[in-house]
Amino acid sequence: MTAVYEWVADLFVVTLLALAAAGAVFVGLTGPARIVVLMPMVLFLPGYAMVSALFPEGTPRSRSLRTLNRAQLDDPTGAGYRRIGPTERLVLAVALSLAILPLTAYALNFTPFRIATLPLVAILTGWTLLFVVLAAVRRGFVAADERFSAGSLVPSGVFGSFGGSTYSLLFVGSLLVLAASAGVAGFASPAQDQFTETYLVTEQGGNVTTENVGETARNGGTIQLAITNQEGEQVEYTTVVQVEQVQNGGVSSAETVDTFTTTVADGETERSPYQVQQSGGSNTRLAFLVYEGEPPSNPSRDNAYRVVHVWLSANGQQSLAAPSAEAV
């Protein structure tokens, strides 16, 4: 009689590792610890739980089940054909995990959640726990001497399932290396690009547009400075407004005419209206120098975080109204 803890021990460990992976993502664990905790979810857990549910029986009594005529088998019912050895079990677990991960990510792409670590790990955890339950139930209906137990996964069983084949072990190792590479790339803390977009818009008939910004400014109308924050946190921006004189493609002089602050939450866009009161002489433009936090004592294009401008002179160049992530 096989003790209960022997045939559910592996399922219990799988459950703990799956919950640890979900918890690591939920609390925002980062760094090498995140990779270590999430790696089993990529490499092994979903596939192992599925294999355990599909094959609740233990190792075949004889590998000859694969080659002998059924009439000559000790098991004439053919039940042995539904069994797999330890190495086969491990290989299938890794292979299925590698298949489940991209398919889950692909399906997530068509949901409102899109492809992100939290929903992906949540689905993989749910999948794993579901098949853990199914595996425990199916094993419970298998005779004690036929039931799979974690003891058969000891190294001797692994080496013996393919007659000590070195090739089978190399194959398992290759799958693990491949899966580890995919896991590090997919579940490491994302190094997202952090940036701020700035651009000028006008409001016409209730619609926000980048058209006619220059004409509106030259006519003394109201334009809006739009700031989109993709910095990963809330930022307070300070904008210094300068009237620039341009000669030979460079700024010959700049006069500060206004300063204002804008607080933008991460992932949001705020628009600050600005009533243009400056008139434009030859080669004159109105520049908006955007800084994170307080500006320096001598604000200029060279030290600004982002710059966007509009020409006040009719003979000036086209207004820079399109979204810009770089200082110009």
GROMACS .gro file of N, CA, C and O in nm, residues 2-61:
model
  240
    2THR      N    1   0.064   0.212  -0.097
    2THR     CA    2   0.143   0.334  -0.107
    2THR      C    3   0.085   0.442  -0.017
    2THR      O    4  -0.035   0.470  -0.022
    3ALA      N    5   0.171   0.500   0.066
    3ALA     CA    6   0.124   0.606   0.155
    3ALA      C    7   0.077   0.725   0.072
    3ALA      O    8   0.131   0.755  -0.035
    4VAL      N    9  -0.024   0.796   0.125
    4VAL     CA   10  -0.083   0.908   0.052
    4VAL      C   11   0.022   1.014   0.020
    4VAL      O   12   0.026   1.067  -0.092
    5TYR      N   13   0.109   1.043   0.116
    5TYR     CA   14   0.206   1.150   0.094
    5TYR      C   15   0.302   1.116  -0.019
    5TYR      O   16   0.359   1.206  -0.082
    6GLU      N   17   0.320   0.987  -0.051
    6GLU     CA   18   0.412   0.949  -0.158
    6GLU      C   19   0.354   0.982  -0.296
    6GLU      O   20   0.428   1.021  -0.385
    7TRP      N   21   0.224   0.965  -0.314
    7TRP     CA   22   0.170   0.988  -0.448
    7TRP      C   23   0.108   1.127  -0.466
    7TRP      O   24   0.061   1.160  -0.574
    8VAL      N   25   0.113   1.209  -0.361
    8VAL     CA   26   0.071   1.349  -0.378
    8VAL      C   27   0.183   1.447  -0.345
    8VAL      O   28   0.165   1.568  -0.358
    9ALA      N   29   0.300   1.394  -0.304
    9ALA     CA   30   0.409   1.483  -0.264
    9ALA      C   31   0.452   1.574  -0.379
    9ALA      O   32   0.473   1.694  -0.360
   10ASP      N   33   0.465   1.518  -0.500
   10ASP     CA   34   0.507   1.599  -0.614
   10ASP      C   35   0.401   1.704  -0.647
   10ASP      O   36   0.434   1.819  -0.682
   11LEU      N   37   0.274   1.670  -0.635
   11LEU     CA   38   0.166   1.765  -0.663
   11LEU      C   39   0.164   1.877  -0.559
   11LEU      O   40   0.134   1.993  -0.591
   12PHE      N   41   0.197   1.842  -0.436
   12PHE     CA   42   0.203   1.943  -0.331
   12PHE      C   43   0.315   2.043  -0.358
   12PHE      O   44   0.297   2.165  -0.345
   13VAL      N   45   0.431   1.993  -0.400
   13VAL     CA   46   0.544   2.081  -0.432
   13VAL      C   47   0.510   2.170  -0.551
   13VAL      O   48   0.541   2.290  -0.552
   14VAL      N   49   0.446   2.113  -0.653
   14VAL     CA   50   0.405   2.190  -0.771
   14VAL      C   51   0.310   2.303  -0.729
   14VAL      O   52   0.321   2.417  -0.776
   15THR      N   53   0.216   2.272  -0.640
   15THR     CA   54   0.122   2.373  -0.593
   15THR      C   55   0.194   2.487  -0.521
   15THR      O   56   0.166   2.606  -0.545
   16LEU      N   57   0.288   2.452  -0.433
   16LEU     CA   58   0.362   2.555  -0.360
   16LEU      C   59   0.442   2.644  -0.455
   16LEU      O   60   0.444   2.767  -0.440
   17LEU      N   61   0.508   2.584  -0.553
   17LEU     CA   62   0.589   2.662  -0.647
   17LEU      C   63   0.501   2.752  -0.734
   17LEU      O   64   0.539   2.866  -0.763
   18ALA      N   65   0.384   2.703  -0.772
   18ALA     CA   66   0.293   2.785  -0.853
   18ALA      C   67   0.243   2.904  -0.774
   18ALA      O   68   0.237   3.017  -0.825
   19LEU      N   69   0.205   2.881  -0.648
   19LEU     CA   70   0.157   2.992  -0.565
   19LEU      C   71   0.270   3.090  -0.535
   19LEU      O   72   0.247   3.212  -0.527
   20ALA      N   73   0.393   3.040  -0.521
   20ALA     CA   74   0.507   3.129  -0.498
   20ALA      C   75   0.531   3.219  -0.619
   20ALA      O   76   0.560   3.338  -0.606
   21ALA      N   77   0.517   3.163  -0.739
   21ALA     CA   78   0.534   3.243  -0.861
   21ALA      C   79   0.428   3.351  -0.871
   21ALA      O   80   0.457   3.468  -0.902
   22ALA      N   81   0.304   3.313  -0.843
   22ALA     CA   82   0.196   3.412  -0.848
   22ALA      C   83   0.216   3.520  -0.743
   22ALA      O   84   0.196   3.640  -0.770
   23GLY      N   85   0.259   3.481  -0.625
   23GLY     CA   86   0.283   3.579  -0.519
   23GLY      C   87   0.396   3.674  -0.553
   23GLY      O   88   0.390   3.793  -0.523
   24ALA      N   89   0.501   3.621  -0.618
   24ALA     CA   90   0.615   3.705  -0.654
   24ALA      C   91   0.574   3.815  -0.751
   24ALA      O   92   0.618   3.930  -0.739
   25VAL      N   93   0.489   3.781  -0.847
   25VAL     CA   94   0.443   3.881  -0.943
   25VAL      C   95   0.348   3.979  -0.876
   25VAL      O   96   0.353   4.101  -0.901
   26PHE      N   97   0.262   3.929  -0.789
   26PHE     CA   98   0.162   4.014  -0.725
   26PHE      C   99   0.228   4.120  -0.636
   26PHE      O  100   0.184   4.235  -0.633
   27VAL      N  101   0.334   4.082  -0.564
   27VAL     CA  102   0.400   4.178  -0.474
   27VAL      C  103   0.506   4.261  -0.546
   27VAL      O  104   0.567   4.349  -0.486
   28GLY      N  105   0.531   4.232  -0.674
   28GLY     CA  106   0.627   4.310  -0.750
   28GLY      C  107   0.772   4.275  -0.723
   28GLY      O  108   0.859   4.362  -0.729
   29LEU      N  109   0.800   4.148  -0.695
   29LEU     CA  110   0.937   4.105  -0.671
   29LEU      C  111   1.022   4.132  -0.795
   29LEU      O  112   0.978   4.108  -0.908
   30THR      N  113   1.144   4.181  -0.776
   30THR     CA  114   1.230   4.214  -0.889
   30THR      C  115   1.368   4.151  -0.871
   30THR      O  116   1.397   4.093  -0.767
   31GLY      N  117   1.451   4.164  -0.974
   31GLY     CA  118   1.587   4.118  -0.967
   31GLY      C  119   1.601   3.968  -0.986
   31GLY      O  120   1.508   3.899  -1.031
   32PRO      N  121   1.717   3.912  -0.950
   32PRO     CA  122   1.742   3.768  -0.967
   32PRO      C  123   1.641   3.681  -0.893
   32PRO      O  124   1.606   3.572  -0.940
   33ALA      N  125   1.593   3.727  -0.778
   33ALA     CA  126   1.495   3.649  -0.703
   33ALA      C  127   1.368   3.626  -0.784
   33ALA      O  128   1.308   3.518  -0.780
   34ARG      N  129   1.328   3.726  -0.860
   34ARG     CA  130   1.209   3.713  -0.945
   34ARG      C  131   1.229   3.603  -1.048
   34ARG      O  132   1.140   3.520  -1.071
   35ILE      N  133   1.347   3.601  -1.110
   35ILE     CA  134   1.375   3.501  -1.212
   35ILE      C  135   1.374   3.361  -1.151
   35ILE      O  136   1.318   3.267  -1.208
   36VAL      N  137   1.438   3.346  -1.034
   36VAL     CA  138   1.446   3.216  -0.970
   36VAL      C  139   1.307   3.163  -0.935
   36VAL      O  140   1.275   3.046  -0.957
   37VAL      N  141   1.221   3.251  -0.883
   37VAL     CA  142   1.088   3.207  -0.841
   37VAL      C  143   0.999   3.177  -0.961
   37VAL      O  144   0.918   3.083  -0.959
   38LEU      N  145   1.013   3.255  -1.068
   38LEU     CA  146   0.926   3.237  -1.183
   38LEU      C  147   0.975   3.131  -1.281
   38LEU      O  148   0.897   3.083  -1.364
   39MET      N  149   1.103   3.094  -1.273
   39MET     CA  150   1.156   2.998  -1.368
   39MET      C  151   1.081   2.865  -1.371
   39MET      O  152   1.052   2.811  -1.479
   40PRO      N  153   1.046   2.805  -1.256
   40PRO     CA  154   0.970   2.679  -1.264
   40PRO      C  155   0.838   2.693  -1.339
   40PRO      O  156   0.794   2.598  -1.405
   41MET      N  157   0.775   2.811  -1.331
   41MET     CA  158   0.650   2.830  -1.403
   41MET      C  159   0.672   2.826  -1.554
   41MET      O  160   0.586   2.781  -1.630
   42VAL      N  161   0.787   2.873  -1.598
   42VAL     CA  162   0.818   2.870  -1.741
   42VAL      C  163   0.865   2.733  -1.785
   42VAL      O  164   0.824   2.680  -1.888
   43LEU      N  165   0.951   2.672  -1.705
   43LEU     CA  166   1.017   2.549  -1.744
   43LEU      C  167   0.931   2.425  -1.729
   43LEU      O  168   0.940   2.332  -1.808
   44PHE      N  169   0.847   2.421  -1.628
   44PHE     CA  170   0.806   2.290  -1.580
   44PHE      C  171   0.661   2.277  -1.531
   44PHE      O  172   0.591   2.183  -1.570
   45LEU      N  173   0.617   2.367  -1.446
   45LEU     CA  174   0.496   2.342  -1.368
   45LEU      C  175   0.370   2.317  -1.451
   45LEU      O  176   0.299   2.218  -1.426
   46PRO      N  177   0.333   2.404  -1.548
   46PRO     CA  178   0.208   2.377  -1.623
   46PRO      C  179   0.212   2.243  -1.695
   46PRO      O  180   0.114   2.168  -1.694
   47GLY      N  181   0.326   2.213  -1.757
   47GLY     CA  182   0.337   2.087  -1.829
   47GLY      C  183   0.336   1.967  -1.737
   47GLY      O  184   0.273   1.865  -1.767
   48TYR      N  185   0.406   1.978  -1.624
   48TYR     CA  186   0.410   1.864  -1.532
   48TYR      C  187   0.272   1.834  -1.475
   48TYR      O  188   0.232   1.718  -1.461
   49ALA      N  189   0.199   1.940  -1.439
   49ALA     CA  190   0.063   1.918  -1.386
   49ALA      C  191  -0.025   1.850  -1.491
   49ALA      O  192  -0.103   1.760  -1.459
   50MET      N  193  -0.013   1.891  -1.616
   50MET     CA  194  -0.093   1.832  -1.723
   50MET      C  195  -0.054   1.686  -1.747
   50MET      O  196  -0.141   1.599  -1.762
   51VAL      N  197   0.075   1.658  -1.750
   51VAL     CA  198   0.122   1.520  -1.768
   51VAL      C  199   0.075   1.433  -1.653
   51VAL      O  200   0.035   1.317  -1.673
   52SER      N  201   0.080   1.487  -1.531
   52SER     CA  202   0.036   1.409  -1.415
   52SER      C  203  -0.111   1.372  -1.425
   52SER      O  204  -0.152   1.262  -1.384
   53ALA      N  205  -0.193   1.463  -1.478
   53ALA     CA  206  -0.336   1.433  -1.494
   53ALA      C  207  -0.360   1.334  -1.606
   53ALA      O  208  -0.450   1.250  -1.598
   54LEU      N  209  -0.279   1.342  -1.712
   54LEU     CA  210  -0.298   1.252  -1.827
   54LEU      C  211  -0.245   1.111  -1.797
   54LEU      O  212  -0.299   1.012  -1.849
   55PHE      N  213  -0.142   1.101  -1.716
   55PHE     CA  214  -0.079   0.971  -1.689
   55PHE      C  215  -0.068   0.949  -1.539
   55PHE      O  216   0.038   0.972  -1.479
   56PRO      N  217  -0.175   0.907  -1.474
   56PRO     CA  218  -0.172   0.885  -1.329
   56PRO      C  219  -0.103   0.756  -1.289
   56PRO      O  220  -0.069   0.737  -1.173
   57GLU      N  221  -0.083   0.666  -1.386
   57GLU     CA  222  -0.018   0.540  -1.355
   57GLU      C  223   0.133   0.557  -1.344
   57GLU      O  224   0.191   0.654  -1.392
   58GLY      N  225   0.197   0.459  -1.280
   58GLY     CA  226   0.341   0.463  -1.262
   58GLY      C  227   0.416   0.414  -1.384
   58GLY      O  228   0.361   0.400  -1.494
   59THR      N  229   0.546   0.382  -1.364
   59THR     CA  230   0.634   0.338  -1.472
   59THR      C  231   0.590   0.202  -1.524
   59THR      O  232   0.551   0.115  -1.446
   60PRO      N  233   0.597   0.179  -1.655
   60PRO     CA  234   0.563   0.047  -1.709
   60PRO      C  235   0.652  -0.061  -1.647
   60PRO      O  236   0.769  -0.038  -1.617
   61ARG      N  237   0.592  -0.179  -1.632
   61ARG     CA  238   0.670  -0.288  -1.572
   61ARG      C  239   0.781  -0.335  -1.665
   61ARG      O  240   0.882  -0.385  -1.623
   0.00000   0.00000   0.00000
